[in-house]
Each structure stands twice: as C-alpha cells, then as structure tokens.
PDB file of N, CA and C in Angstrom:
ATOM      1  N   MET A1371       0.821  -1.195   0.000  1.00 43.00           N
ATOM      2  CA  MET A1371       0.000   0.000   0.000  1.00 43.00           C
ATOM      3  C   MET A1371       0.859   1.251   0.000  1.00 43.00           C
ATOM      4  N   LYS A1372       1.946   1.283   0.713  1.00 49.00           N
ATOM      5  CA  LYS A1372       2.798   2.475   0.796  1.00 49.00           C
ATOM      6  C   LYS A1372       3.309   2.862  -0.586  1.00 49.00           C
ATOM      7  N   ALA A1373       3.711   1.905  -1.397  1.00 48.00           N
ATOM      8  CA  ALA A1373       4.226   2.208  -2.732  1.00 48.00           C
ATOM      9  C   ALA A1373       3.173   2.917  -3.575  1.00 48.00           C
ATOM     10  N   ALA A1374       1.916   2.490  -3.467  1.00 48.00           N
ATOM     11  CA  ALA A1374       0.836   3.133  -4.229  1.00 48.00           C
ATOM     12  C   ALA A1374       0.639   4.568  -3.757  1.00 48.00           C
ATOM     13  N   GLN A1375       0.771   4.803  -2.459  1.00 47.00           N
ATOM     14  CA  GLN A1375       0.593   6.156  -1.943  1.00 47.00           C
ATOM     15  C   GLN A1375       1.728   7.050  -2.398  1.00 47.00           C
ATOM     16  N   ILE A1376       2.940   6.537  -2.394  1.00 48.00           N
ATOM     17  CA  ILE A1376       4.075   7.322  -2.862  1.00 48.00           C
ATOM     18  C   ILE A1376       3.887   7.648  -4.336  1.00 48.00           C
ATOM     19  N   LYS A1377       3.431   6.687  -5.123  1.00 55.00           N
ATOM     20  CA  LYS A1377       3.179   6.930  -6.535  1.00 55.00           C
ATOM     21  C   LYS A1377       2.134   8.023  -6.707  1.00 55.00           C
ATOM     22  N   PHE A1378       1.104   8.036  -5.844  1.00 56.00           N
ATOM     23  CA  PHE A1378       0.074   9.065  -5.953  1.00 56.00           C
ATOM     24  C   PHE A1378       0.700  10.436  -5.743  1.00 56.00           C
ATOM     25  N   GLY A1379       1.514  10.583  -4.703  1.00 56.00           N
ATOM     26  CA  GLY A1379       2.175  11.858  -4.444  1.00 56.00           C
ATOM     27  C   GLY A1379       3.075  12.269  -5.587  1.00 56.00           C
ATOM     28  N   LYS A1380       3.837  11.321  -6.129  1.00 59.00           N
ATOM     29  CA  LYS A1380       4.726  11.615  -7.253  1.00 59.00           C
ATOM     30  C   LYS A1380       3.920  11.967  -8.492  1.00 59.00           C
ATOM     31  N   LYS A1381       2.814  11.254  -8.701  1.00 62.00           N
ATOM     32  CA  LYS A1381       1.968  11.534  -9.865  1.00 62.00           C
ATOM     33  C   LYS A1381       1.383  12.935  -9.762  1.00 62.00           C
ATOM     34  N   LEU A1382       0.957  13.304  -8.563  1.00 62.00           N
ATOM     35  CA  LEU A1382       0.425  14.646  -8.335  1.00 62.00           C
ATOM     36  C   LEU A1382       1.450  15.694  -8.728  1.00 62.00           C
ATOM     37  N   LYS A1383       2.693  15.496  -8.312  1.00 63.00           N
ATOM     38  CA  LYS A1383       3.757  16.461  -8.607  1.00 63.00           C
ATOM     39  C   LYS A1383       4.136  16.449 -10.080  1.00 63.00           C
ATOM     40  N   CYS A1384       4.393  15.275 -10.609  1.00 66.00           N
ATOM     41  CA  CYS A1384       4.958  15.169 -11.951  1.00 66.00           C
ATOM     42  C   CYS A1384       3.961  15.529 -13.051  1.00 66.00           C
ATOM     43  N   GLU A1385       2.764  15.029 -12.940  1.00 75.00           N
ATOM     44  CA  GLU A1385       1.814  15.204 -14.027  1.00 75.00           C
ATOM     45  C   GLU A1385       0.989  16.486 -13.923  1.00 75.00           C
ATOM     46  N   ASN A1386       0.839  16.999 -12.714  1.00 84.00           N
ATOM     47  CA  ASN A1386      -0.085  18.112 -12.537  1.00 84.00           C
ATOM     48  C   ASN A1386       0.504  19.279 -11.762  1.00 84.00           C
ATOM     49  N   GLY A1387       1.767  19.229 -11.428  1.00 88.00           N
ATOM     50  CA  GLY A1387       2.376  20.231 -10.565  1.00 88.00           C
ATOM     51  C   GLY A1387       2.199  21.653 -11.046  1.00 88.00           C
ATOM     52  N   GLU A1388       2.485  21.903 -12.296  1.00 90.00           N
ATOM     53  CA  GLU A1388       2.385  23.266 -12.818  1.00 90.00           C
ATOM     54  C   GLU A1388       0.935  23.748 -12.816  1.00 90.00           C
ATOM     55  N   LYS A1389       0.016  22.870 -13.196  1.00 90.00           N
ATOM     56  CA  LYS A1389      -1.405  23.234 -13.190  1.00 90.00           C
ATOM     57  C   LYS A1389      -1.883  23.517 -11.774  1.00 90.00           C
ATOM     58  N   ILE A1390      -1.454  22.685 -10.825  1.00 90.00           N
ATOM     59  CA  ILE A1390      -1.873  22.872  -9.434  1.00 90.00           C
ATOM     60  C   ILE A1390      -1.341  24.189  -8.899  1.00 90.00           C
ATOM     61  N   TRP A1391      -0.068  24.496  -9.179  1.00 93.00           N
ATOM     62  CA  TRP A1391       0.490  25.765  -8.702  1.00 93.00           C
ATOM     63  C   TRP A1391      -0.271  26.947  -9.306  1.00 93.00           C
ATOM     64  N   ASN A1392      -0.530  26.926 -10.597  1.00 94.00           N
ATOM     65  CA  ASN A1392      -1.258  28.012 -11.245  1.00 94.00           C
ATOM     66  C   ASN A1392      -2.653  28.163 -10.647  1.00 94.00           C
ATOM     67  N   TRP A1393      -3.279  27.046 -10.392  1.00 92.00           N
ATOM     68  CA  TRP A1393      -4.621  27.037  -9.834  1.00 92.00           C
ATOM     69  C   TRP A1393      -4.617  27.665  -8.437  1.00 92.00           C
ATOM     70  N   ILE A1394      -3.652  27.291  -7.596  1.00 91.00           N
ATOM     71  CA  ILE A1394      -3.581  27.824  -6.235  1.00 91.00           C
ATOM     72  C   ILE A1394      -3.160  29.293  -6.252  1.00 91.00           C
ATOM     73  N   ASP A1395      -2.115  29.608  -6.996  1.00 93.00           N
ATOM     74  CA  ASP A1395      -1.529  30.946  -6.957  1.00 93.00           C
ATOM     75  C   ASP A1395      -2.326  31.961  -7.774  1.00 93.00           C
ATOM     76  N   ALA A1396      -2.468  31.727  -9.054  1.00 93.00           N
ATOM     77  CA  ALA A1396      -3.085  32.718  -9.946  1.00 93.00           C
ATOM     78  C   ALA A1396      -4.609  32.745  -9.852  1.00 93.00           C
ATOM     79  N   GLU A1397      -5.204  31.583  -9.605  1.00 94.00           N
ATOM     80  CA  GLU A1397      -6.663  31.505  -9.622  1.00 94.00           C
ATOM     81  C   GLU A1397      -7.281  31.448  -8.227  1.00 94.00           C
ATOM     82  N   GLY A1398      -6.455  31.416  -7.184  1.00 93.00           N
ATOM     83  CA  GLY A1398      -6.986  31.377  -5.820  1.00 93.00           C
ATOM     84  C   GLY A1398      -7.726  30.091  -5.498  1.00 93.00           C
ATOM     85  N   GLY A1399      -7.272  28.993  -6.084  1.00 92.00           N
ATOM     86  CA  GLY A1399      -7.942  27.707  -5.925  1.00 92.00           C
ATOM     87  C   GLY A1399      -7.888  27.156  -4.513  1.00 92.00           C
ATOM     88  N   TYR A1400      -8.716  26.167  -4.285  1.00 92.00           N
ATOM     89  CA  TYR A1400      -8.822  25.474  -3.001  1.00 92.00           C
ATOM     90  C   TYR A1400      -8.330  24.046  -3.162  1.00 92.00           C
ATOM     91  N   PHE A1401      -7.731  23.514  -2.101  1.00 86.00           N
ATOM     92  CA  PHE A1401      -7.157  22.175  -2.135  1.00 86.00           C
ATOM     93  C   PHE A1401      -7.661  21.412  -0.918  1.00 86.00           C
ATOM     94  N   TYR A1402      -8.443  20.355  -1.145  1.00 87.00           N
ATOM     95  CA  TYR A1402      -9.007  19.558  -0.066  1.00 87.00           C
ATOM     96  C   TYR A1402      -8.388  18.164  -0.086  1.00 87.00           C
ATOM     97  N   VAL A1403      -8.015  17.688   1.099  1.00 85.00           N
ATOM     98  CA  VAL A1403      -7.435  16.356   1.232  1.00 85.00           C
ATOM     99  C   VAL A1403      -8.271  15.596   2.255  1.00 85.00           C
ATOM    100  N   CYS A1404      -8.694  14.412   1.892  1.00 84.00           N
ATOM    101  CA  CYS A1404      -9.470  13.571   2.789  1.00 84.00           C
ATOM    102  C   CYS A1404      -8.880  12.166   2.753  1.00 84.00           C
ATOM    103  N   GLY A1405      -8.602  11.611   3.927  1.00 80.00           N
ATOM    104  CA  GLY A1405      -8.081  10.252   3.961  1.00 80.00           C
ATOM    105  C   GLY A1405      -7.242   9.986   5.185  1.00 80.00           C
ATOM    106  N   ASP A1406      -6.438   8.967   5.091  1.00 80.00           N
ATOM    107  CA  ASP A1406      -5.592   8.498   6.186  1.00 80.00           C
ATOM    108  C   ASP A1406      -4.465   9.494   6.437  1.00 80.00           C
ATOM    109  N   ALA A1407      -4.437  10.080   7.635  1.00 79.00           N
ATOM    110  CA  ALA A1407      -3.461  11.121   7.973  1.00 79.00           C
ATOM    111  C   ALA A1407      -2.026  10.613   7.972  1.00 79.00           C
ATOM    112  N   SER A1408      -1.826   9.382   8.352  1.00 77.00           N
ATOM    113  CA  SER A1408      -0.455   8.882   8.496  1.00 77.00           C
ATOM    114  C   SER A1408       0.158   8.447   7.175  1.00 77.00           C
ATOM    115  N   ARG A1409      -0.623   8.296   6.156  1.00 77.00           N
ATOM    116  CA  ARG A1409      -0.088   7.801   4.886  1.00 77.00           C
ATOM    117  C   ARG A1409      -0.394   8.758   3.749  1.00 77.00           C
ATOM    118  N   MET A1410      -1.556   8.603   3.152  1.00 78.00           N
ATOM    119  CA  MET A1410      -1.901   9.352   1.954  1.00 78.00           C
ATOM    120  C   MET A1410      -1.839  10.860   2.175  1.00 78.00           C
ATOM    121  N   ALA A1411      -2.432  11.345   3.257  1.00 82.00           N
ATOM    122  CA  ALA A1411      -2.475  12.784   3.490  1.00 82.00           C
ATOM    123  C   ALA A1411      -1.071  13.364   3.654  1.00 82.00           C
ATOM    124  N   LYS A1412      -0.193  12.617   4.285  1.00 83.00           N
ATOM    125  CA  LYS A1412       1.184  13.072   4.462  1.00 83.00           C
ATOM    126  C   LYS A1412       1.895  13.143   3.117  1.00 83.00           C
ATOM    127  N   ASP A1413       1.679  12.148   2.273  1.00 83.00           N
ATOM    128  CA  ASP A1413       2.297  12.146   0.944  1.00 83.00           C
ATOM    129  C   ASP A1413       1.783  13.306   0.093  1.00 83.00           C
ATOM    130  N   VAL A1414       0.482  13.581   0.173  1.00 84.00           N
ATOM    131  CA  VAL A1414      -0.092  14.687  -0.583  1.00 84.00           C
ATOM    132  C   VAL A1414       0.441  16.017  -0.056  1.00 84.00           C
ATOM    133  N   ASP A1415       0.554  16.152   1.275  1.00 88.00           N
ATOM    134  CA  ASP A1415       1.100  17.370   1.856  1.00 88.00           C
ATOM    135  C   ASP A1415       2.534  17.608   1.372  1.00 88.00           C
ATOM    136  N   ASN A1416       3.343  16.571   1.385  1.00 88.00           N
ATOM    137  CA  ASN A1416       4.723  16.694   0.893  1.00 88.00           C
ATOM    138  C   ASN A1416       4.755  17.059  -0.586  1.00 88.00           C
ATOM    139  N   ALA A1417       3.872  16.447  -1.373  1.00 88.00           N
ATOM    140  CA  ALA A1417       3.811  16.752  -2.808  1.00 88.00           C
ATOM    141  C   ALA A1417       3.409  18.206  -3.026  1.00 88.00           C
ATOM    142  N   LEU A1418       2.441  18.693  -2.255  1.00 91.00           N
ATOM    143  CA  LEU A1418       2.002  20.077  -2.392  1.00 91.00           C
ATOM    144  C   LEU A1418       3.133  21.042  -2.035  1.00 91.00           C
ATOM    145  N   ARG A1419       3.869  20.743  -0.974  1.00 94.00           N
ATOM    146  CA  ARG A1419       5.014  21.574  -0.591  1.00 94.00           C
ATOM    147  C   ARG A1419       6.061  21.597  -1.707  1.00 94.00           C
ATOM    148  N   ASP A1420       6.310  20.431  -2.310  1.00 92.00           N
ATOM    149  CA  ASP A1420       7.271  20.359  -3.415  1.00 92.00           C
ATOM    150  C   ASP A1420       6.804  21.180  -4.615  1.00 92.00           C
ATOM    151  N   ILE A1421       5.503  21.127  -4.907  1.00 92.00           N
ATOM    152  CA  ILE A1421       4.935  21.900  -6.017  1.00 92.00           C
ATOM    153  C   ILE A1421       5.127  23.391  -5.760  1.00 92.00           C
ATOM    154  N   ILE A1422       4.834  23.816  -4.554  1.00 95.00           N
ATOM    155  CA  ILE A1422       4.980  25.228  -4.195  1.00 95.00           C
ATOM    156  C   ILE A1422       6.433  25.667  -4.357  1.00 95.00           C
ATOM    157  N   GLN A1423       7.356  24.816  -3.937  1.00 95.00           N
ATOM    158  CA  GLN A1423       8.770  25.170  -4.054  1.00 95.00           C
ATOM    159  C   GLN A1423       9.239  25.171  -5.506  1.00 95.00           C
ATOM    160  N   GLN A1424       8.844  24.158  -6.245  1.00 94.00           N
ATOM    161  CA  GLN A1424       9.327  24.040  -7.626  1.00 94.00           C
ATOM    162  C   GLN A1424       8.713  25.085  -8.547  1.00 94.00           C
ATOM    163  N   TYR A1425       7.402  25.210  -8.521  1.00 95.00           N
ATOM    164  CA  TYR A1425       6.734  26.090  -9.483  1.00 95.00           C
ATOM    165  C   TYR A1425       6.540  27.509  -8.960  1.00 95.00           C
ATOM    166  N   GLY A1426       6.480  27.662  -7.633  1.00 95.00           N
ATOM    167  CA  GLY A1426       6.365  28.990  -7.050  1.00 95.00           C
ATOM    168  C   GLY A1426       7.718  29.612  -6.768  1.00 95.00           C
ATOM    169  N   LYS A1427       8.763  28.803  -6.947  1.00 96.00           N
ATOM    170  CA  LYS A1427      10.141  29.260  -6.695  1.00 96.00           C
ATOM    171  C   LYS A1427      10.323  29.706  -5.240  1.00 96.00           C
ATOM    172  N   PHE A1428       9.640  29.016  -4.319  1.00 97.00           N
ATOM    173  CA  PHE A1428       9.762  29.311  -2.898  1.00 97.00           C
ATOM    174  C   PHE A1428      10.882  28.461  -2.307  1.00 97.00           C
ATOM    175  N   ASP A1429      11.602  29.005  -1.335  1.00 97.00           N
ATOM    176  CA  ASP A1429      12.533  28.171  -0.577  1.00 97.00           C
ATOM    177  C   ASP A1429      11.736  27.520   0.560  1.00 97.00           C
ATOM    178  N   GLU A1430      12.406  26.689   1.365  1.00 95.00           N
ATOM    179  CA  GLU A1430      11.704  25.972   2.430  1.00 95.00           C
ATOM    180  C   GLU A1430      11.068  26.918   3.440  1.00 95.00           C
ATOM    181  N   ALA A1431      11.774  27.985   3.803  1.00 97.00           N
ATOM    182  CA  ALA A1431      11.244  28.927   4.796  1.00 97.00           C
ATOM    183  C   ALA A1431       9.987  29.628   4.276  1.00 97.00           C
ATOM    184  N   LYS A1432      10.029  30.067   3.029  1.00 97.00           N
ATOM    185  CA  LYS A1432       8.868  30.753   2.452  1.00 97.00           C
ATOM    186  C   LYS A1432       7.690  29.788   2.318  1.00 97.00           C
ATOM    187  N   THR A1433       7.981  28.534   1.965  1.00 96.00           N
ATOM    188  CA  THR A1433       6.934  27.514   1.877  1.00 96.00           C
ATOM    189  C   THR A1433       6.320  27.285   3.249  1.00 96.00           C
ATOM    190  N   ALA A1434       7.166  27.192   4.272  1.00 95.00           N
ATOM    191  CA  ALA A1434       6.687  26.976   5.643  1.00 95.00           C
ATOM    192  C   ALA A1434       5.781  28.118   6.094  1.00 95.00           C
ATOM    193  N   ASN A1435       6.020  29.323   5.628  1.00 96.00           N
ATOM    194  CA  ASN A1435       5.167  30.460   5.959  1.00 96.00           C
ATOM    195  C   ASN A1435       3.903  30.508   5.097  1.00 96.00           C
ATOM    196  N   TYR A1436       3.986  29.996   3.881  1.00 96.00           N
ATOM    197  CA  TYR A1436       2.869  30.039   2.938  1.00 96.00           C
ATOM    198  C   TYR A1436       1.778  29.021   3.300  1.00 96.00           C
ATOM    199  N   MET A1437       2.185  27.842   3.752  1.00 94.00           N
ATOM    200  CA  MET A1437       1.221  26.781   4.060  1.00 94.00           C
ATOM    201  C   MET A1437       0.190  27.214   5.113  1.00 94.00           C
ATOM    202  N   PRO A1438       0.601  27.825   6.238  1.00 94.00           N
ATOM    203  CA  PRO A1438      -0.406  28.264   7.214  1.00 94.00           C
ATOM    204  C   PRO A1438      -1.359  29.328   6.647  1.00 94.00           C
ATOM    205  N   THR A1439      -0.863  30.145   5.720  1.00 94.00           N
ATOM    206  CA  THR A1439      -1.727  31.138   5.082  1.00 94.00           C
ATOM    207  C   THR A1439      -2.833  30.449   4.298  1.00 94.00           C
ATOM    208  N   LEU A1440      -2.460  29.397   3.564  1.00 94.00           N
ATOM    209  CA  LEU A1440      -3.476  28.621   2.841  1.00 94.00           C
ATOM    210  C   LEU A1440      -4.478  28.019   3.817  1.00 94.00           C
ATOM    211  N   ASN A1441      -3.986  27.512   4.954  1.00 93.00           N
ATOM    212  CA  ASN A1441      -4.875  26.938   5.973  1.00 93.00           C
ATOM    213  C   ASN A1441      -5.816  28.002   6.547  1.00 93.00           C
ATOM    214  N   MET A1442      -5.278  29.128   6.933  1.00 95.00           N
ATOM    215  CA  MET A1442      -6.095  30.192   7.552  1.00 95.00           C
ATOM    216  C   MET A1442      -7.143  30.722   6.581  1.00 95.00           C
ATOM    217  N   ASP A1443      -6.793  30.760   5.304  1.00 95.00           N
ATOM    218  CA  ASP A1443      -7.738  31.211   4.275  1.00 95.00           C
ATOM    219  C   ASP A1443      -8.702  30.109   3.861  1.00 95.00           C
ATOM    220  N   LYS A1444      -8.564  28.948   4.502  1.00 95.00           N
ATOM    221  CA  LYS A1444      -9.386  27.759   4.195  1.00 95.00           C
ATOM    222  C   LYS A1444      -9.243  27.330   2.743  1.00 95.00           C
ATOM    223  N   ARG A1445      -8.052  27.549   2.185  1.00 94.00           N
ATOM    224  CA  ARG A1445      -7.775  27.145   0.810  1.00 94.00           C
ATOM    225  C   ARG A1445      -7.023  25.820   0.763  1.00 94.00           C
ATOM    226  N   TYR A1446      -6.525  25.375   1.905  1.00 93.00           N
ATOM    227  CA  TYR A1446      -5.922  24.048   2.027  1.00 93.00           C
ATOM    228  C   TYR A1446      -6.516  23.422   3.279  1.00 93.00           C
ATOM    229  N   VAL A1447      -7.444  22.507   3.057  1.00 92.00           N
ATOM    230  CA  VAL A1447      -8.194  21.897   4.146  1.00 92.00           C
ATOM    231  C   VAL A1447      -7.945  20.397   4.136  1.00 92.00           C
ATOM    232  N   ARG A1448      -7.643  19.875   5.322  1.00 89.00           N
ATOM    233  CA  ARG A1448      -7.398  18.437   5.469  1.00 89.00           C
ATOM    234  C   ARG A1448      -8.471  17.840   6.370  1.00 89.00           C
ATOM    235  N   ASP A1449      -9.202  16.894   5.840  1.00 88.00           N
ATOM    236  CA  ASP A1449     -10.180  16.129   6.612  1.00 88.00           C
ATOM    237  C   ASP A1449      -9.614  14.722   6.710  1.00 88.00           C
ATOM    238  N   VAL A1450      -8.760  14.525   7.705  1.00 85.00           N
ATOM    239  CA  VAL A1450      -8.006  13.274   7.777  1.00 85.00           C
ATOM    240  C   VAL A1450      -8.272  12.564   9.100  1.00 85.00           C
ATOM    241  N   TYR A1451      -7.960  11.301   9.132  1.00 82.00           N
ATOM    242  CA  TYR A1451      -8.173  10.476  10.311  1.00 82.00           C
ATOM    243  C   TYR A1451      -6.948   9.609  10.548  1.00 82.00           C
ATOM    244  N   TRP A1452      -6.813   9.154  11.773  1.00 74.00           N
ATOM    245  CA  TRP A1452      -5.725   8.253  12.163  1.00 74.00           C
ATOM    246  C   TRP A1452      -6.325   6.892  12.449  1.00 74.00           C
ATOM    247  N   VAL A1453      -5.643   5.855  12.039  1.00 68.00           N
ATOM    248  CA  VAL A1453      -6.064   4.497  12.343  1.00 68.00           C
ATOM    249  C   VAL A1453      -5.127   3.957  13.412  1.00 68.00           C
ATOM    250  N   SER A1454      -5.702   3.612  14.568  1.00 64.00           N
ATOM    251  CA  SER A1454      -4.900   3.036  15.645  1.00 64.00           C
ATOM    252  C   SER A1454      -4.572   1.592  15.317  1.00 64.00           C
ATOM    253  N   PRO A1455      -3.519   1.062  15.934  1.00 62.00           N
ATOM    254  CA  PRO A1455      -3.177  -0.351  15.710  1.00 62.00           C
ATOM    255  C   PRO A1455      -4.341  -1.256  16.110  1.00 62.00           C
ATOM    256  N   PRO A1456      -4.362  -2.468  15.589  1.00 57.00           N
ATOM    257  CA  PRO A1456      -5.456  -3.394  15.901  1.00 57.00           C
ATOM    258  C   PRO A1456      -5.583  -3.612  17.414  1.00 57.00           C
ATOM    259  N   THR A1457      -6.816  -3.783  17.847  1.00 58.00           N
ATOM    260  CA  THR A1457      -7.070  -4.085  19.257  1.00 58.00           C
ATOM    261  C   THR A1457      -6.846  -5.570  19.489  1.00 58.00           C
ATOM    262  N   SER A1458      -6.874  -5.973  20.731  1.00 58.00           N
ATOM    263  CA  SER A1458      -6.699  -7.389  21.038  1.00 58.00           C
ATOM    264  C   SER A1458      -7.825  -8.224  20.443  1.00 58.00           C
ATOM    265  N   ALA A1459      -8.971  -7.583  20.176  1.00 56.00           N
ATOM    266  CA  ALA A1459     -10.097  -8.301  19.568  1.00 56.00           C
ATOM    267  C   ALA A1459      -9.962  -8.354  18.042  1.00 56.00           C
ATOM    268  N   GLY A1460      -8.908  -7.725  17.510  1.00 55.00           N
ATOM    269  CA  GLY A1460      -8.680  -7.776  16.074  1.00 55.00           C
ATOM    270  C   GLY A1460      -9.276  -6.606  15.297  1.00 55.00           C
ATOM    271  N   GLY A1461      -9.939  -5.679  15.975  1.00 51.00           N
ATOM    272  CA  GLY A1461     -10.561  -4.551  15.295  1.00 51.00           C
ATOM    273  C   GLY A1461      -9.643  -3.345  15.270  1.00 51.00           C
ATOM    274  N   TYR A1462     -10.036  -2.331  14.554  1.00 50.00           N
ATOM    275  CA  TYR A1462      -9.302  -1.089  14.462  1.00 50.00           C
ATOM    276  C   TYR A1462     -10.150   0.035  15.034  1.00 50.00           C
ATOM    277  N   HIS A1463      -9.489   1.069  15.531  1.00 49.00           N
ATOM    278  CA  HIS A1463     -10.168   2.254  16.004  1.00 49.00           C
ATOM    279  C   HIS A1463      -9.836   3.409  15.071  1.00 49.00           C
ATOM    280  N   LEU A1464     -10.841   4.125  14.658  1.00 50.00           N
ATOM    281  CA  LEU A1464     -10.610   5.338  13.865  1.00 50.00           C
ATOM    282  C   LEU A1464     -10.608   6.518  14.816  1.00 50.00           C
ATOM    283  N   ASN A1465      -9.586   7.325  14.733  1.00 52.00           N
ATOM    284  CA  ASN A1465      -9.504   8.530  15.537  1.00 52.00           C
ATOM    285  C   ASN A1465      -9.787   9.709  14.618  1.00 52.00           C
ATOM    286  N   LEU A1466     -10.988  10.224  14.708  1.00 50.00           N
ATOM    287  CA  LEU A1466     -11.403  11.297  13.799  1.00 50.00           C
ATOM    288  C   LEU A1466     -11.138  12.655  14.380  1.00 50.00           C
TER     289      LEU A1466
END
C-alpha cells in the first residue's frame, strides 16, 4: 500500500504540478485532502510543498510560511483520520 501512496504523491507532482500551482496561486484555488493522515495525506502534503517550491520558486522557509496562510484562508483543508493499531479483539479504532 505504501508504494501506491508514494506513486500518488509523485503523480500529483509530476503530471499536474504546474497546473496545481497556477490554480492555487493565480486563480486562488482550493485544495481539499481527505483520507488516512499517516499515509496518503502526508504524501499529498509533501507533494504540495514540493509543487509550491518548484513552481512557485519558494525556498523551504517561504513555503513553511505560505502553508499556514493557505490553511487560515481555508484554501488548504485536510479532513483526515488516524487508524490506531489493531485491538486485542482484532478490530481497528478510527480517531477522527
């Protein structure tokens, strides 16, 4: 499963990075992420940061300052959950 998630993040960057940056920067677009916080959402967050740096020509510090601005403007929203390890009964707990 991890390999598929990494591919998703790479695909987001490689195939759509320039379009995503233009959409966020020039068009004031919104970016919503929903899913597993420990895997997919983290990969998407890293991909988005890479897109901002590559196409926005931001360094790490400027990116670190830009991300909270997107959050405060509700233009980057994460609806993510954590999955706890299996219980002794074999079930999982979702931490929403």
